[in-house]
mmCIF file with all atom_site columns, C-alpha atoms and ligand atoms in Angstrom:
data_model
loop_
_atom_site.group_PDB
_atom_site.id
_atom_site.type_symbol
_atom_site.label_atom_id
_atom_site.label_alt_id
_atom_site.label_comp_id
_atom_site.label_asym_id
_atom_site.label_entity_id
_atom_site.label_seq_id
_atom_site.pdbx_PDB_ins_code
_atom_site.Cartn_x
_atom_site.Cartn_y
_atom_site.Cartn_z
_atom_site.occupancy
_atom_site.B_iso_or_equiv
_atom_site.pdbx_formal_charge
_atom_site.auth_seq_id
_atom_site.auth_comp_id
_atom_site.auth_asym_id
_atom_site.auth_atom_id
_atom_site.pdbx_PDB_model_num
ATOM   1  C  CA  . MET Z 1 1  ? 0.000   0.000  0.000  1.00 0.00 ? 1  MET Z CA  1
ATOM   2  C  CA  . SER Z 1 2  ? 1.382   3.385  -0.806 1.00 0.00 ? 2  SER Z CA  1
ATOM   3  C  CA  . ILE Z 1 3  ? -0.139  6.305  0.964  1.00 0.00 ? 3  ILE Z CA  1
ATOM   4  C  CA  . THR Z 1 4  ? 1.453   9.684  1.191  1.00 0.00 ? 4  THR Z CA  1
ATOM   5  C  CA  . LEU Z 1 5  ? 1.584   12.125 4.028  1.00 0.00 ? 5  LEU Z CA  1
ATOM   6  C  CA  . PRO Z 1 6  ? -0.921  14.866 3.417  1.00 0.00 ? 6  PRO Z CA  1
ATOM   7  C  CA  . ASP Z 1 7  ? 0.741   18.195 2.684  1.00 0.00 ? 7  ASP Z CA  1
ATOM   8  C  CA  . SER Z 1 8  ? -0.447  21.615 3.783  1.00 0.00 ? 8  SER Z CA  1
ATOM   9  C  CA  . ASP Z 1 9  ? -3.209  21.618 1.133  1.00 0.00 ? 9  ASP Z CA  1
ATOM   10 C  CA  . HIS Z 1 10 ? -4.497  18.100 1.684  1.00 0.00 ? 10 HIS Z CA  1
ATOM   11 C  CA  . ARG Z 1 11 ? -5.835  15.833 4.361  1.00 0.00 ? 11 ARG Z CA  1
ATOM   12 C  CA  . TRP Z 1 12 ? -6.806  12.215 4.858  1.00 0.00 ? 12 TRP Z CA  1
ATOM   13 C  CA  . ARG Z 1 13 ? -10.358 11.012 4.738  1.00 0.00 ? 13 ARG Z CA  1
ATOM   14 C  CA  . CYS Z 1 14 ? -11.787 7.557  5.245  1.00 0.00 ? 14 CYS Z CA  1
ATOM   15 C  CA  . ALA Z 1 15 ? -13.774 6.794  2.090  1.00 0.00 ? 15 ALA Z CA  1
ATOM   16 C  CA  . HIS Z 1 16 ? -15.768 4.207  4.004  1.00 0.00 ? 16 HIS Z CA  1
ATOM   17 C  CA  . CYS Z 1 17 ? -17.155 6.235  6.915  1.00 0.00 ? 17 CYS Z CA  1
ATOM   18 C  CA  . GLY Z 1 18 ? -16.057 9.824  6.309  1.00 0.00 ? 18 GLY Z CA  1
ATOM   19 C  CA  . ASN Z 1 19 ? -13.687 10.046 9.283  1.00 0.00 ? 19 ASN Z CA  1
ATOM   20 C  CA  . LEU Z 1 20 ? -11.336 13.017 8.895  1.00 0.00 ? 20 LEU Z CA  1
ATOM   21 C  CA  . THR Z 1 21 ? -9.592  13.166 12.223 1.00 0.00 ? 21 THR Z CA  1
ATOM   22 C  CA  . ARG Z 1 22 ? -8.604  9.825  13.729 1.00 0.00 ? 22 ARG Z CA  1
ATOM   23 C  CA  . PHE Z 1 23 ? -6.261  7.287  12.168 1.00 0.00 ? 23 PHE Z CA  1
ATOM   24 C  CA  . ASP Z 1 24 ? -3.890  4.579  13.341 1.00 0.00 ? 24 ASP Z CA  1
ATOM   25 C  CA  . VAL Z 1 25 ? -0.661  5.109  11.445 1.00 0.00 ? 25 VAL Z CA  1
ATOM   26 C  CA  . VAL Z 1 26 ? 2.183   2.612  11.161 1.00 0.00 ? 26 VAL Z CA  1
ATOM   27 C  CA  . ARG Z 1 27 ? 5.321   4.245  9.839  1.00 0.00 ? 27 ARG Z CA  1
ATOM   28 C  CA  . ARG Z 1 28 ? 8.890   3.136  9.337  1.00 0.00 ? 28 ARG Z CA  1
ATOM   29 C  CA  . SER Z 1 29 ? 11.538  5.725  9.936  1.00 0.00 ? 29 SER Z CA  1
ATOM   30 C  CA  . ARG Z 1 30 ? 15.310  5.737  9.899  1.00 0.00 ? 30 ARG Z CA  1
ATOM   31 C  CA  . THR Z 1 31 ? 17.166  8.617  11.442 1.00 0.00 ? 31 THR Z CA  1
ATOM   32 C  CA  . ALA Z 1 32 ? 20.779  9.772  11.565 1.00 0.00 ? 32 ALA Z CA  1
ATOM   33 C  CA  . GLU Z 1 33 ? 21.697  11.580 14.764 1.00 0.00 ? 33 GLU Z CA  1
ATOM   34 C  CA  . PHE Z 1 34 ? 24.641  13.384 16.282 1.00 0.00 ? 34 PHE Z CA  1
ATOM   35 C  CA  . TRP Z 1 35 ? 24.918  12.377 19.912 1.00 0.00 ? 35 TRP Z CA  1
ATOM   36 C  CA  . HIS Z 1 36 ? 26.914  14.597 22.222 1.00 0.00 ? 36 HIS Z CA  1
ATOM   37 C  CA  . LEU Z 1 37 ? 27.627  12.891 25.515 1.00 0.00 ? 37 LEU Z CA  1
ATOM   38 C  CA  . ASP Z 1 38 ? 28.791  14.768 28.549 1.00 0.00 ? 38 ASP Z CA  1
ATOM   39 C  CA  . LEU Z 1 39 ? 31.621  13.370 30.678 1.00 0.00 ? 39 LEU Z CA  1
ATOM   40 C  CA  . SER Z 1 40 ? 29.168  11.576 32.932 1.00 0.00 ? 40 SER Z CA  1
ATOM   41 C  CA  . GLY Z 1 41 ? 27.851  9.695  29.892 1.00 0.00 ? 41 GLY Z CA  1
ATOM   42 C  CA  . GLU Z 1 42 ? 24.531  11.495 29.578 1.00 0.00 ? 42 GLU Z CA  1
ATOM   43 C  CA  . PRO Z 1 43 ? 23.677  11.809 25.876 1.00 0.00 ? 43 PRO Z CA  1
ATOM   44 C  CA  . GLU Z 1 44 ? 22.070  14.760 24.172 1.00 0.00 ? 44 GLU Z CA  1
ATOM   45 C  CA  . ILE Z 1 45 ? 20.927  14.506 20.552 1.00 0.00 ? 45 ILE Z CA  1
ATOM   46 C  CA  . GLU Z 1 46 ? 22.110  17.732 18.956 1.00 0.00 ? 46 GLU Z CA  1
ATOM   47 C  CA  . GLU Z 1 47 ? 21.356  16.967 15.311 1.00 0.00 ? 47 GLU Z CA  1
ATOM   48 C  CA  . SER Z 1 48 ? 18.874  14.684 13.689 1.00 0.00 ? 48 SER Z CA  1
ATOM   49 C  CA  . ALA Z 1 49 ? 18.193  13.965 10.028 1.00 0.00 ? 49 ALA Z CA  1
ATOM   50 C  CA  . SER Z 1 50 ? 15.439  11.824 8.605  1.00 0.00 ? 50 SER Z CA  1
ATOM   51 C  CA  . LEU Z 1 51 ? 16.794  9.251  6.111  1.00 0.00 ? 51 LEU Z CA  1
ATOM   52 C  CA  . VAL Z 1 52 ? 13.654  7.219  5.589  1.00 0.00 ? 52 VAL Z CA  1
ATOM   53 C  CA  . ASP Z 1 53 ? 10.153  8.085  6.647  1.00 0.00 ? 53 ASP Z CA  1
ATOM   54 C  CA  . GLU Z 1 54 ? 7.627   5.724  5.107  1.00 0.00 ? 54 GLU Z CA  1
ATOM   55 C  CA  . ILE Z 1 55 ? 4.024   5.201  5.963  1.00 0.00 ? 55 ILE Z CA  1
ATOM   56 C  CA  . GLU Z 1 56 ? 3.263   1.494  6.013  1.00 0.00 ? 56 GLU Z CA  1
ATOM   57 C  CA  . SER Z 1 57 ? -0.416  1.651  6.754  1.00 0.00 ? 57 SER Z CA  1
ATOM   58 C  CA  . VAL Z 1 58 ? -3.174  4.012  7.754  1.00 0.00 ? 58 VAL Z CA  1
ATOM   59 C  CA  . THR Z 1 59 ? -6.230  2.502  9.370  1.00 0.00 ? 59 THR Z CA  1
ATOM   60 C  CA  . CYS Z 1 60 ? -9.407  4.355  10.148 1.00 0.00 ? 60 CYS Z CA  1
ATOM   61 C  CA  . ARG Z 1 61 ? -9.866  4.538  13.890 1.00 0.00 ? 61 ARG Z CA  1
ATOM   62 C  CA  . TRP Z 1 62 ? -13.636 4.600  13.586 1.00 0.00 ? 62 TRP Z CA  1
ATOM   63 C  CA  . CYS Z 1 63 ? -14.510 1.786  11.220 1.00 0.00 ? 63 CYS Z CA  1
ATOM   64 C  CA  . GLY Z 1 64 ? -11.209 -0.112 11.203 1.00 0.00 ? 64 GLY Z CA  1
ATOM   65 C  CA  . LYS Z 1 65 ? -10.897 -0.105 7.405  1.00 0.00 ? 65 LYS Z CA  1
ATOM   66 C  CA  . PRO Z 1 66 ? -7.225  -0.425 6.508  1.00 0.00 ? 66 PRO Z CA  1
ATOM   67 C  CA  . ASP Z 1 67 ? -7.444  0.424  2.824  1.00 0.00 ? 67 ASP Z CA  1
ATOM   68 C  CA  . ALA Z 1 68 ? -10.051 3.133  2.490  1.00 0.00 ? 68 ALA Z CA  1
ATOM   69 C  CA  . ILE Z 1 69 ? -7.962  6.228  3.115  1.00 0.00 ? 69 ILE Z CA  1
ATOM   70 C  CA  . GLU Z 1 70 ? -8.077  8.865  0.421  1.00 0.00 ? 70 GLU Z CA  1
ATOM   71 C  CA  . VAL Z 1 71 ? -6.297  12.191 0.166  1.00 0.00 ? 71 VAL Z CA  1
ATOM   72 C  CA  . ILE Z 1 72 ? -8.610  15.149 -0.293 1.00 0.00 ? 72 ILE Z CA  1
ATOM   73 C  CA  . ALA Z 1 73 ? -8.152  18.909 -0.377 1.00 0.00 ? 73 ALA Z CA  1
ATOM   74 C  CA  . ARG Z 1 74 ? -8.313  20.773 2.895  1.00 0.00 ? 74 ARG Z CA  1
ATOM   75 C  CA  . PRO Z 1 75 ? -11.057 23.329 3.270  1.00 0.00 ? 75 PRO Z CA  1
ATOM   76 C  CA  . ALA Z 1 76 ? -10.060 26.763 1.990  1.00 0.00 ? 76 ALA Z CA  1
ATOM   77 C  CA  . PRO Z 1 77 ? -9.732  29.542 4.552  1.00 0.00 ? 77 PRO Z CA  1
ATOM   78 C  CA  . GLY Z 1 78 ? -13.198 30.879 5.202  1.00 0.00 ? 78 GLY Z CA  1
ATOM   79 C  CA  . ASP Z 1 79 ? -14.974 27.655 4.258  1.00 0.00 ? 79 ASP Z CA  1
ATOM   80 C  CA  . PRO Z 1 80 ? -17.078 26.190 7.020  1.00 0.00 ? 80 PRO Z CA  1
ATOM   81 C  CA  . LEU Z 1 81 ? -15.218 23.377 8.771  1.00 0.00 ? 81 LEU Z CA  1
ATOM   82 C  CA  . PRO Z 1 82 ? -16.592 19.905 8.025  1.00 0.00 ? 82 PRO Z CA  1
ATOM   83 C  CA  . GLU Z 1 83 ? -18.489 18.012 10.664 1.00 0.00 ? 83 GLU Z CA  1
ATOM   84 C  CA  . GLU Z 1 84 ? -16.038 16.179 12.867 1.00 0.00 ? 84 GLU Z CA  1
ATOM   85 C  CA  . ASN Z 1 85 ? -18.388 13.266 13.266 1.00 0.00 ? 85 ASN Z CA  1
ATOM   86 C  CA  . PRO Z 1 86 ? -20.468 12.988 10.079 1.00 0.00 ? 86 PRO Z CA  1
ATOM   87 C  CA  . GLY Z 1 87 ? -21.311 9.327  10.563 1.00 0.00 ? 87 GLY Z CA  1
ATOM   88 C  CA  . GLY Z 1 88 ? -22.690 9.881  14.037 1.00 0.00 ? 88 GLY Z CA  1
ATOM   89 C  CA  . GLN Z 1 89 ? -20.259 7.334  15.476 1.00 0.00 ? 89 GLN Z CA  1
ATOM   90 C  CA  . PRO Z 1 90 ? -18.402 7.867  18.738 1.00 0.00 ? 90 PRO Z CA  1
HETATM 91 ZN ZN1 . LIG Q 2 .  ? -13.627 4.780  8.457  1.00 0.00 ? 1  LIG Q ZN1 1
#
């Protein structure tokens, strides 16, 4: 499954139940870091770079559908916000 992170103009939506706000996301990431340890051995991460950041799956939290996520446009500024709970589910 290949799903992309929504950018600043887009958002996820569950095509099955209309959920816009709650998803279980499994992602694989690989990070390069610069660790600076003090003389007592306490590390501090001073630099961090993302090498790989892949989304493996996005599952709708409401209906549990693993393959129904679509990417849609975000509402334009001034548009009324969509209902948070259009399906009437908890
Ligand atoms: Zn759903």
